[in-house]
Amino acid sequence: MKILVPVKRAVDYNVKIRVKSDESGVELGNVKMSMNPFDEIAIEEATKLKESGKATEIIAVSIGPSQAQETIRTAMAIGADRGILVETDAPTDIGGVEPLAVAKTLKAIVDKESPDLVIMGKQSIDDDSNQTGQMLAALLGWAQGTFASEVNLGDGTVQVTREIDGGLETLELKMPAIVTTDLRLNEPRYASLPNIMKAKKKPLDIMKPEDLGVDYTPRLSVVKVNEPQPRVGGGKVTDIDELVDKLKNEAKVI
Amino acid sequence: MPVLVLAEHDHKTIKSATLNTIAAARKLDSEVHVLVAGHECDEAAQAASQIHGISKVLKTDAPELEKHLAENVAPLIVSVAKDYSHLLAPASTFGKNVLPRAAALLDTQQISDITAVIDADTFERLIYAGNAIATVKSSDSLKLITVRATAFDPVKADGGNSPIEEVAPTGDSGLSSFVGQELSKSDRPELGAARVVISGGRGVGSAENFAIIEKLADKLGGAVGASRAAVDAGYVSNDYQVGQTGKVVAPELYIAVGISGAIQHLAGMKDSKVIVAINKDEEAPIFQIADYGLVADLFEAVPELESKL
């Protein structure tokens, strides 16, 4: 069984981003970039399926600048067998290529590679769209198991437990299928040094969007990017009596 | 052209986030219709027809729509889309699951999680976990949008009397089926819609200690939340999580107990009207955004607060 895992190079989750002073986007100069955390969970899950003998090959795909090769190498150090980079110079500061265009790119790759399962992050932490997996499922006419906290392979089916508002829901999907990962699915491992070295030798194909017949012209134009109004806080109370008094008489919320 | 809101419902009642989504739809200066897709969902359709400010309810009743499976709901949305300029859904796990699937089928680049409507083509949305606001303009002729409920005051659930029109179902995809669900049982209000939220962090120390948070919540008629640290430590389940990776809340009163205030948590609650922080570490970043900070041991302060309310 073949698993495809899309991985995205995004601003590291510990970085506090800054908006450009001309409001055109987000400052990315000298900012640490990493694999989108939800994608790390996806590659970990695929790797576990391979280690348990249920999967035979893992292909990591990224869409982005040349540096996204590093992200693919990271996926290889965790467990991907080979990689595909669809190289584009589209600006990446507000999320890069739009989700619909990414889904179309991935569909073209799925059509070539015929994986049984695509495991991918539920969202990337730059533009926070949470769309690509659902869109890819739609374009392929496949079932989708979004926001997964548990994945169990059956015979031609996969059971996915999903994080929904108010609890959990379990669905059974016909394969091939799309699974998008939520935080509790697993804890991604740290790649070992030998595996990082081995990753450097694994095959990595580089393609262009034109090779796949996908148009990256954005549908959404960014008018401006601002910083949110900072919240003014810092008020203190000395004891519970004062707190209760303020909540009742000043804030009038109780 | 009218705009359509996809209702989130449990077949009997309309979920409150739908009312916020309708409020966003009304800013587009068009007639607003509401789609109720479910099974034996007559009561929900009736409830929808009472909502203030809408002019029509579309109802589709079919067994395959009972569990709101995206594979079955998305084609239904596609079947009615041609009559509308905008399709909106709440940015809940329901809307997030279904709407992008419909958007791809309609070859539309969805706009996720909007917080403001500028005009019919232009919207504000938060990126980077709320650390930046992007104003985006769509060139698609049909717009699919999910709405951050806390950014729009809800319309009234009553006062309307809209006609209900039946829409034919589009069938069962056969791709997915429902196995089961495990919902957290609670008499407390829903976290996303509560007027008061009391959240506990790692400082609470254990699952058992969360009882003092729950007691305070019950006294105030509020919901219980938690930071990611408390969830990761196993004190409460993930559906309690408030933050970038959990739920975004904006209640009238938010009480953060034993929460230091990591960026990821602040992203989920900083739009609350009044924020109270109780923490024994006076350097905790949560105090920088709190209206009323109390430096105290939570195990003494929380029971005292509860007894004095």
Coordinates of C-alpha atoms in Angstrom, one line a residue:
Chain A
M1 CA 0.0 0.0 0.0
K2 CA 1.3 3.4 -1.0
I3 CA 0.7 6.5 1.1
L4 CA 1.1 10.1 -0.2
V5 CA 2.0 12.8 2.4
P6 CA 1.9 16.4 1.4
V7 CA 4.3 18.5 3.5
K8 CA 4.5 22.3 3.7
R9 CA 7.4 24.6 4.6
A10 CA 5.9 27.2 6.9
V11 CA 7.0 29.7 9.5
D12 CA 8.0 27.8 12.7
Y13 CA 5.2 27.7 15.2
N14 CA 7.3 29.4 17.9
V15 CA 8.0 32.5 15.8
K16 CA 6.0 35.6 16.6
I17 CA 5.5 37.0 13.1
R18 CA 5.7 40.7 12.2
V19 CA 3.6 42.5 9.6
K20 CA 5.5 44.5 6.9
S21 CA 5.3 48.2 7.5
D22 CA 3.8 48.8 4.0
E23 CA 0.9 46.4 4.9
S24 CA 1.7 44.2 1.9
G25 CA 2.4 41.0 3.8
V26 CA 4.4 39.3 6.6
E27 CA 8.1 39.7 7.2
L28 CA 9.9 36.5 6.4
G29 CA 13.6 37.7 6.3
N30 CA 15.7 35.7 8.8
V31 CA 12.6 33.9 10.1
K32 CA 12.9 30.3 11.1
M33 CA 11.0 28.0 8.7
S34 CA 9.9 24.4 9.6
M35 CA 7.6 21.7 8.5
N36 CA 4.0 22.6 9.2
P37 CA 3.3 20.8 12.6
F38 CA 0.2 19.1 11.4
D39 CA 2.2 17.7 8.4
E40 CA 4.8 16.3 10.8
I41 CA 1.9 14.4 12.4
A42 CA 0.9 13.1 9.0
I43 CA 4.4 11.8 8.1
E44 CA 4.6 10.2 11.5
E45 CA 1.3 8.4 11.0
A46 CA 2.3 7.2 7.6
T47 CA 5.7 6.0 9.0
K48 CA 4.0 4.1 11.8
L49 CA 1.8 2.3 9.2
K50 CA 4.9 1.4 7.2
E51 CA 6.6 0.1 10.3
S52 CA 3.7 -2.0 11.2
G53 CA 3.8 -3.6 7.8
K54 CA 0.6 -2.1 6.5
A55 CA 2.2 0.4 4.1
T56 CA 5.0 -0.3 1.6
E57 CA 5.9 3.1 0.3
I58 CA 5.6 6.7 1.5
I59 CA 5.9 9.6 -0.9
A60 CA 6.3 13.1 0.5
V61 CA 5.2 16.0 -1.8
S62 CA 5.8 19.7 -1.3
I63 CA 4.7 22.7 -3.3
G64 CA 6.8 25.8 -2.8
P65 CA 10.2 27.4 -3.3
S66 CA 13.4 25.5 -3.8
Q67 CA 14.1 25.5 0.0
A68 CA 11.0 23.2 0.4
Q69 CA 13.5 20.4 -0.6
E70 CA 14.7 20.7 3.1
T71 CA 11.1 20.0 4.2
I72 CA 10.9 17.0 2.0
R73 CA 14.3 15.8 3.4
T74 CA 12.9 16.2 6.9
A75 CA 10.0 14.0 5.9
M76 CA 12.4 11.5 4.5
A77 CA 14.4 11.5 7.8
I78 CA 11.2 10.5 9.6
G79 CA 10.1 7.9 7.1
A80 CA 9.3 9.0 3.5
D81 CA 10.9 6.8 0.8
R82 CA 11.0 9.4 -1.9
G83 CA 9.9 13.0 -2.6
I84 CA 8.4 15.2 -5.2
L85 CA 8.8 19.0 -5.1
V86 CA 6.5 21.1 -7.3
E87 CA 8.7 24.2 -7.5
T88 CA 7.1 27.6 -7.6
D89 CA 8.3 31.1 -6.8
A90 CA 4.8 32.2 -5.6
P91 CA 5.2 34.4 -2.5
T92 CA 4.9 32.3 0.7
D93 CA 4.3 35.0 3.4
I94 CA 0.6 34.7 3.4
G95 CA 0.3 31.0 2.9
G96 CA 1.8 30.5 -0.6
V97 CA -0.2 28.8 -3.4
E98 CA -3.9 28.8 -2.6
P99 CA -5.6 25.7 -1.3
L100 CA -7.6 25.0 -4.5
A101 CA -4.5 25.2 -6.7
V102 CA -2.6 23.0 -4.2
A103 CA -5.5 20.5 -4.3
K104 CA -5.4 20.5 -8.1
T105 CA -1.6 19.9 -8.0
L106 CA -2.0 17.0 -5.6
K107 CA -4.8 15.5 -7.7
A108 CA -2.4 15.5 -10.7
I109 CA 0.2 13.7 -8.6
V110 CA -2.3 11.2 -7.2
D111 CA -3.4 10.4 -10.7
K112 CA 0.2 9.5 -11.6
E113 CA 1.2 7.8 -8.4
S114 CA -2.2 6.1 -7.4
P115 CA -1.7 6.0 -3.6
D116 CA -4.2 4.2 -1.5
L117 CA -4.2 6.8 1.2
V118 CA -3.3 10.5 1.4
I119 CA -2.5 11.6 4.9
M120 CA -2.1 15.4 5.3
G121 CA -2.2 18.1 7.9
K122 CA -5.7 19.6 8.6
Q123 CA -4.3 23.1 8.1
S124 CA -1.1 25.0 7.7
I125 CA -0.3 27.4 10.5
D126 CA 0.5 30.3 8.2
D127 CA -2.8 31.0 6.4
D128 CA -4.9 28.7 8.6
S129 CA -7.3 27.9 5.8
N130 CA -8.1 24.3 6.6
Q131 CA -9.3 23.4 3.1
T132 CA -6.8 21.4 1.0
G133 CA -7.6 17.9 2.2
Q134 CA -11.3 18.4 1.8
M135 CA -10.8 19.9 -1.7
L136 CA -8.5 17.1 -2.8
A137 CA -11.1 14.6 -1.7
A138 CA -13.7 16.4 -3.7
L139 CA -11.6 16.6 -6.8
L140 CA -10.8 12.9 -6.6
G141 CA -14.3 11.8 -5.6
W142 CA -12.8 10.1 -2.6
A143 CA -14.0 9.9 1.0
Q144 CA -12.5 12.3 3.6
G145 CA -11.7 11.8 7.3
T146 CA -10.8 15.2 8.6
F147 CA -9.3 16.2 11.9
A148 CA -8.3 12.7 12.7
S149 CA -7.3 11.6 16.2
E150 CA -7.2 7.9 15.4
V151 CA -6.7 6.0 12.2
N152 CA -7.4 2.2 11.8
L153 CA -6.9 0.4 8.6
G154 CA -9.4 -2.3 7.7
D155 CA -9.8 -4.4 4.5
G156 CA -10.3 -1.9 1.8
T157 CA -11.6 0.6 4.3
V158 CA -10.2 2.9 7.0
Q159 CA -11.8 3.9 10.2
V160 CA -11.1 7.5 11.3
T161 CA -12.0 9.0 14.6
R162 CA -12.5 12.7 14.2
E163 CA -12.2 15.6 16.6
I164 CA -15.5 17.4 16.4
D165 CA -17.1 20.2 18.4
G166 CA -18.3 18.5 21.6
G167 CA -16.5 15.3 21.3
L168 CA -15.4 12.5 18.9
E169 CA -17.0 10.9 15.9
T170 CA -15.9 7.7 14.1
L171 CA -16.5 7.2 10.3
E172 CA -15.6 4.4 8.0
L173 CA -14.2 5.4 4.7
K174 CA -13.9 3.4 1.5
M175 CA -10.3 3.4 0.3
P176 CA -8.6 5.2 -1.4
A177 CA -9.3 8.0 1.0
I178 CA -8.0 11.3 2.4
V179 CA -7.2 11.7 6.1
T180 CA -6.3 15.0 7.6
T181 CA -4.5 15.1 11.0
D182 CA -5.4 16.7 14.2
L183 CA -3.0 17.2 17.1
R184 CA -3.8 14.2 19.2
L185 CA -3.2 11.6 16.4
N186 CA 0.4 11.0 17.5
E187 CA 3.5 12.6 18.7
P188 CA 6.0 13.0 15.9
R189 CA 9.5 11.5 16.6
Y190 CA 12.7 13.3 16.3
A191 CA 14.7 12.1 13.3
S192 CA 17.9 10.3 14.3
L193 CA 21.2 11.4 12.8
P194 CA 21.7 8.2 10.7
N195 CA 18.2 8.7 9.3
I196 CA 19.0 12.3 8.5
M197 CA 22.1 11.2 6.6
K198 CA 20.2 8.4 4.8
A199 CA 17.5 11.0 3.8
K200 CA 20.0 12.9 1.8
K201 CA 20.4 9.9 -0.6
K202 CA 16.7 9.3 -1.2
P203 CA 15.3 10.2 -4.6
L204 CA 13.7 13.6 -5.0
D205 CA 12.0 14.7 -8.2
I206 CA 11.5 18.3 -9.0
M207 CA 8.6 19.4 -11.2
K208 CA 7.0 22.6 -12.3
P209 CA 3.3 23.4 -12.0
E210 CA 3.1 23.6 -15.8
D211 CA 4.3 19.9 -16.0
L212 CA 1.1 19.1 -14.1
G213 CA -1.1 21.5 -16.1
V214 CA -2.1 23.5 -13.0
D215 CA -2.5 27.3 -13.0
Y216 CA -1.3 29.1 -9.9
T217 CA -2.9 32.5 -10.7
P218 CA -4.4 33.5 -7.3
R219 CA -8.2 33.9 -7.0
L220 CA -7.9 35.9 -3.9
S221 CA -5.9 39.1 -3.9
V222 CA -4.4 40.5 -0.7
V223 CA -5.6 44.1 -0.2
K224 CA -3.6 44.6 2.9
V225 CA -2.2 42.9 6.0
N226 CA -2.5 44.5 9.4
E227 CA -1.6 43.7 13.0
P228 CA -4.5 43.3 15.2
Q229 CA -5.2 46.0 17.8
P230 CA -3.2 45.1 20.9
R231 CA -5.4 44.4 23.9
V232 CA -4.8 46.8 26.7
G233 CA -4.7 44.9 30.0
G234 CA -2.4 44.9 33.0
G235 CA -5.0 45.8 35.6
K236 CA -4.6 44.2 39.0
V237 CA -6.8 43.6 42.0
T238 CA -5.4 42.8 45.5
D239 CA -8.0 40.3 46.7
I240 CA -11.2 38.4 45.9
D241 CA -13.4 41.1 47.5
E242 CA -12.0 43.7 45.1
L243 CA -12.3 41.4 42.2
V244 CA -16.0 40.6 42.9
D245 CA -16.7 44.3 43.4
K246 CA -15.1 45.3 40.1
L247 CA -16.8 42.5 38.2
K248 CA -20.2 43.6 39.6
N249 CA -19.9 47.4 39.6
E250 CA -17.2 48.3 37.1
A251 CA -17.4 45.6 34.4
K252 CA -21.0 44.7 35.2
V253 CA -20.5 41.2 33.9
I254 CA -21.9 39.3 37.0
Chain B
M1 CA -28.9 37.5 -6.0
P2 CA -29.7 36.1 -2.5
V3 CA -27.1 34.5 -0.3
L4 CA -27.3 31.1 1.3
V5 CA -26.3 30.1 4.8
L6 CA -25.7 26.4 5.6
A7 CA -27.4 25.7 9.0
E8 CA -25.6 23.7 11.6
H9 CA -28.3 21.8 13.5
D10 CA -29.0 18.6 15.4
H11 CA -32.3 17.9 13.5
K12 CA -34.3 19.5 16.2
T13 CA -32.6 22.8 17.1
I14 CA -30.4 25.2 15.2
K15 CA -26.8 25.6 16.6
S16 CA -26.1 29.1 17.8
A17 CA -23.1 29.6 15.4
T18 CA -25.7 29.6 12.6
L19 CA -27.1 32.8 14.0
N20 CA -23.7 34.5 13.9
T21 CA -23.2 33.2 10.4
I22 CA -26.5 34.7 9.3
A23 CA -25.4 38.0 10.9
A24 CA -22.4 38.0 8.6
A25 CA -24.5 37.1 5.6
R26 CA -26.8 40.0 6.3
K27 CA -23.9 42.4 5.9
L28 CA -23.9 41.5 2.2
D29 CA -27.2 43.5 1.7
S30 CA -29.0 40.7 0.0
E31 CA -31.8 38.4 0.9
V32 CA -30.6 35.6 3.2
H33 CA -31.8 32.0 2.7
V34 CA -31.0 29.1 5.1
L35 CA -30.4 25.5 4.1
V36 CA -31.3 22.8 6.6
A37 CA -30.0 19.5 5.4
G38 CA -30.7 16.5 7.5
H39 CA -33.0 13.6 8.2
E40 CA -36.3 14.0 10.1
C41 CA -35.2 17.6 10.5
D42 CA -38.6 19.1 10.5
E43 CA -38.2 20.7 13.9
A44 CA -34.9 22.2 12.9
A45 CA -36.4 23.6 9.7
Q46 CA -39.3 25.1 11.7
A47 CA -36.8 26.6 14.2
A48 CA -34.9 28.1 11.2
S49 CA -38.0 29.7 9.8
Q50 CA -38.4 31.7 13.0
I51 CA -35.0 33.3 12.7
H52 CA -35.0 37.0 12.4
G53 CA -33.8 38.6 9.1
I54 CA -34.0 35.7 6.7
S55 CA -36.6 35.3 3.9
K56 CA -36.6 31.6 3.0
V57 CA -35.7 28.2 4.4
L58 CA -34.6 25.4 2.1
K59 CA -35.0 21.9 3.6
T60 CA -33.7 18.7 2.4
D61 CA -34.7 15.6 4.3
A62 CA -33.0 12.3 3.4
P63 CA -31.5 9.4 5.4
E64 CA -28.0 9.9 4.0
L65 CA -28.0 13.4 5.4
E66 CA -28.5 12.3 9.0
K67 CA -24.9 12.3 10.0
H68 CA -23.9 15.4 8.0
L69 CA -21.3 13.4 6.0
A70 CA -19.3 15.8 3.8
E71 CA -19.5 13.4 0.9
N72 CA -23.3 13.7 0.9
V73 CA -23.8 17.3 2.0
A74 CA -21.4 18.9 -0.5
P75 CA -23.2 17.7 -3.7
L76 CA -26.4 19.1 -2.2
I77 CA -24.8 22.5 -1.7
V78 CA -23.5 22.3 -5.3
S79 CA -27.1 21.5 -6.6
V80 CA -28.5 24.8 -5.1
A81 CA -25.4 27.0 -5.6
K82 CA -26.4 28.5 -9.0
D83 CA -29.1 30.6 -7.4
Y84 CA -26.8 32.4 -5.0
S85 CA -23.9 34.9 -5.0
H86 CA -22.5 33.7 -1.7
L87 CA -22.6 30.5 0.3
L88 CA -21.7 30.8 4.0
A89 CA -21.3 28.3 6.8
P90 CA -20.1 28.5 10.4
A91 CA -16.3 27.9 10.8
S92 CA -17.1 25.1 13.2
T93 CA -15.8 21.5 12.7
F94 CA -19.1 21.0 10.7
G95 CA -18.6 23.9 8.4
K96 CA -14.9 23.4 8.0
N97 CA -15.4 19.8 7.0
V98 CA -18.2 20.3 4.5
L99 CA -17.7 23.7 2.8
P100 CA -14.2 23.2 1.2
R101 CA -15.5 20.0 -0.4
A102 CA -18.3 22.0 -2.0
A103 CA -15.9 24.8 -2.9
A104 CA -13.6 22.4 -4.9
L105 CA -16.6 20.9 -6.7
L106 CA -17.7 24.5 -7.7
D107 CA -14.1 25.4 -8.6
T108 CA -14.1 28.2 -6.1
Q109 CA -11.3 29.4 -3.8
Q110 CA -13.1 29.4 -0.4
I111 CA -12.4 32.2 2.1
S112 CA -12.0 30.6 5.5
D113 CA -12.9 32.0 8.9
I114 CA -13.8 35.6 8.1
T115 CA -14.0 38.1 10.9
A116 CA -15.4 41.1 8.9
V117 CA -17.3 41.8 5.7
I118 CA -15.9 44.8 3.9
D119 CA -18.0 44.5 0.7
A120 CA -19.5 41.7 -1.4
D121 CA -16.0 40.7 -2.6
T122 CA -13.7 41.7 0.2
F123 CA -13.4 40.2 3.6
E124 CA -11.1 40.2 6.7
R125 CA -9.6 37.0 8.0
L126 CA -7.1 36.2 10.6
I127 CA -3.9 34.4 9.6
Y128 CA -0.9 33.2 11.7
A129 CA -3.2 32.2 14.6
G130 CA -4.6 35.7 14.8
N131 CA -1.3 37.5 14.8
A132 CA -2.2 39.2 11.5
I133 CA -5.4 40.3 9.8
A134 CA -5.5 39.8 6.0
T135 CA -8.0 41.8 3.9
V136 CA -8.6 39.6 0.8
K137 CA -10.6 40.3 -2.3
S138 CA -12.1 37.4 -4.2
S139 CA -12.3 37.3 -8.0
D140 CA -14.6 34.2 -8.0
S141 CA -18.1 34.9 -9.2
L142 CA -19.5 32.6 -6.5
K143 CA -18.0 33.0 -3.0
L144 CA -17.9 30.3 -0.4
I145 CA -17.1 31.5 3.0
T146 CA -16.8 30.2 6.5
V147 CA -17.5 32.6 9.3
R148 CA -15.8 32.9 12.7
A149 CA -18.9 33.0 15.0
T150 CA -17.4 35.1 17.7
A151 CA -16.7 38.0 15.3
F152 CA -20.4 38.7 14.6
D153 CA -23.2 39.3 17.1
P154 CA -25.9 36.7 16.5
V155 CA -29.3 37.6 14.9
K156 CA -32.4 36.9 17.0
A157 CA -33.6 33.2 16.9
D158 CA -37.2 34.4 16.8
G159 CA -39.4 37.0 15.3
G160 CA -39.3 35.6 11.7
N161 CA -41.8 33.5 9.8
S162 CA -40.1 32.4 6.6
P163 CA -41.6 29.9 4.2
I164 CA -40.0 26.5 4.0
E165 CA -39.2 25.1 0.6
E166 CA -38.3 21.4 0.0
V167 CA -35.2 20.7 -2.0
A168 CA -34.6 17.3 -3.6
P169 CA -31.7 15.3 -2.1
T170 CA -28.7 14.4 -4.2
G171 CA -28.3 10.8 -3.0
D172 CA -25.8 8.8 -1.0
S173 CA -22.2 8.8 -2.2
G174 CA -21.6 5.4 -0.7
L175 CA -18.0 6.6 0.2
S176 CA -18.3 6.9 3.9
S177 CA -20.5 5.8 6.7
F178 CA -21.1 6.7 10.3
V179 CA -19.7 4.3 13.0
G180 CA -20.3 6.1 16.3
Q181 CA -19.7 9.1 18.4
E182 CA -18.7 10.0 21.8
L183 CA -19.9 13.4 22.9
S184 CA -18.9 15.0 26.2
K185 CA -21.9 15.0 28.4
S186 CA -22.4 18.2 30.2
D187 CA -25.3 20.4 31.4
R188 CA -23.0 23.4 31.0
P189 CA -23.4 25.8 28.0
E190 CA -21.4 25.1 24.9
L191 CA -17.9 26.5 25.1
G192 CA -18.1 28.5 21.9
A193 CA -21.4 30.1 22.8
A194 CA -21.2 30.6 26.6
R195 CA -21.5 34.0 28.2
V196 CA -18.9 33.1 30.8
V197 CA -15.9 30.8 30.4
I198 CA -13.7 29.5 33.2
S199 CA -10.5 27.9 31.9
G200 CA -7.8 26.0 33.8
G201 CA -4.2 25.6 32.8
R202 CA -1.3 23.5 33.9
G203 CA -1.3 25.3 37.3
V204 CA -4.5 23.4 38.2
G205 CA -2.2 20.4 38.6
S206 CA -4.5 17.4 38.0
A207 CA -7.7 16.1 36.5
E208 CA -9.2 15.9 40.0
N209 CA -8.4 19.5 40.8
F210 CA -10.4 20.6 37.8
A211 CA -13.4 20.1 40.0
I212 CA -12.8 23.6 41.5
I213 CA -12.9 25.1 38.0
E214 CA -16.1 23.2 37.3
K215 CA -17.7 24.4 40.6
L216 CA -17.0 28.0 39.8
A217 CA -18.3 27.5 36.3
D218 CA -21.5 26.1 37.7
K219 CA -21.9 29.0 40.1
L220 CA -21.6 31.4 37.2
G221 CA -23.6 29.4 34.7
G222 CA -20.5 29.2 32.5
A223 CA -18.6 26.8 30.4
V224 CA -15.3 25.1 31.3
G225 CA -12.3 25.5 29.1
A226 CA -8.6 24.6 29.3
S227 CA -5.2 25.6 27.9
R228 CA -3.4 23.2 25.6
A229 CA -0.9 22.5 28.4
A230 CA -3.8 21.2 30.6
V231 CA -5.0 19.1 27.7
D232 CA -1.5 17.7 26.9
A233 CA -1.1 16.9 30.6
G234 CA -4.3 14.8 30.4
Y235 CA -6.4 16.9 32.9
V236 CA -9.3 17.3 30.5
S237 CA -10.1 16.1 26.9
N238 CA -9.2 18.1 23.8
D239 CA -12.7 19.5 23.2
Y240 CA -12.1 21.7 26.2
Q241 CA -9.1 23.3 24.5
V242 CA -9.2 27.1 24.0
G243 CA -6.5 28.4 21.6
Q244 CA -5.0 28.4 18.2
T245 CA -5.3 24.7 17.9
G246 CA -8.6 24.4 19.9
K247 CA -11.6 26.6 20.1
V248 CA -11.8 30.4 19.7
V249 CA -14.1 32.0 22.3
A250 CA -15.1 35.5 23.0
P251 CA -17.4 35.5 26.1
E252 CA -18.4 38.5 28.2
L253 CA -16.3 37.1 31.0
Y254 CA -13.3 34.9 30.7
I255 CA -11.6 33.7 33.8
A256 CA -8.1 32.2 33.2
V257 CA -7.0 30.1 36.2
G258 CA -3.4 28.8 36.5
I259 CA -2.8 29.7 32.8
S260 CA 0.5 31.4 32.0
G261 CA -0.8 32.8 28.7
A262 CA 1.2 31.3 25.8
I263 CA 0.6 33.0 22.4
Q264 CA -1.3 29.9 21.3
H265 CA -3.8 30.2 24.2
L266 CA -4.2 34.0 23.8
A267 CA -5.2 33.5 20.2
G268 CA -8.3 31.7 21.4
M269 CA -9.6 34.1 24.0
K270 CA -8.1 37.6 23.6
D271 CA -11.3 38.9 22.1
S272 CA -13.3 38.2 25.3
K273 CA -14.9 41.3 26.7
V274 CA -13.6 41.1 30.2
I275 CA -10.6 38.9 31.1
V276 CA -9.7 37.9 34.7
A277 CA -6.5 36.1 35.4
I278 CA -5.7 34.2 38.6
N279 CA -2.1 33.0 38.8
K280 CA 0.5 32.9 41.5
D281 CA 3.3 33.9 39.1
E282 CA 3.1 37.7 38.8
E283 CA 5.3 37.6 35.7
A284 CA 2.9 35.4 33.8
P285 CA 2.1 36.9 30.4
I286 CA -1.6 36.4 30.9
F287 CA -1.6 39.5 33.2
Q288 CA -0.6 41.7 30.3
I289 CA -3.9 41.2 28.6
A290 CA -6.1 40.7 31.7
D291 CA -8.4 43.5 32.8
Y292 CA -8.3 42.2 36.4
G293 CA -5.3 40.2 37.4
L294 CA -5.0 38.6 40.8
V295 CA -1.7 37.2 41.9
A296 CA -2.8 34.4 44.3
D297 CA -2.7 30.7 44.9
L298 CA -5.6 29.4 42.8
F299 CA -6.5 26.7 45.3
E300 CA -7.4 29.4 47.8
A301 CA -8.6 32.1 45.4
V302 CA -11.0 30.1 43.3
P303 CA -13.0 28.5 46.2
E304 CA -13.1 32.0 47.8
L305 CA -14.4 33.6 44.6
E306 CA -17.0 30.9 44.3
S307 CA -18.2 31.4 47.8
K308 CA -18.5 35.2 47.4
L309 CA -20.5 35.2 44.2

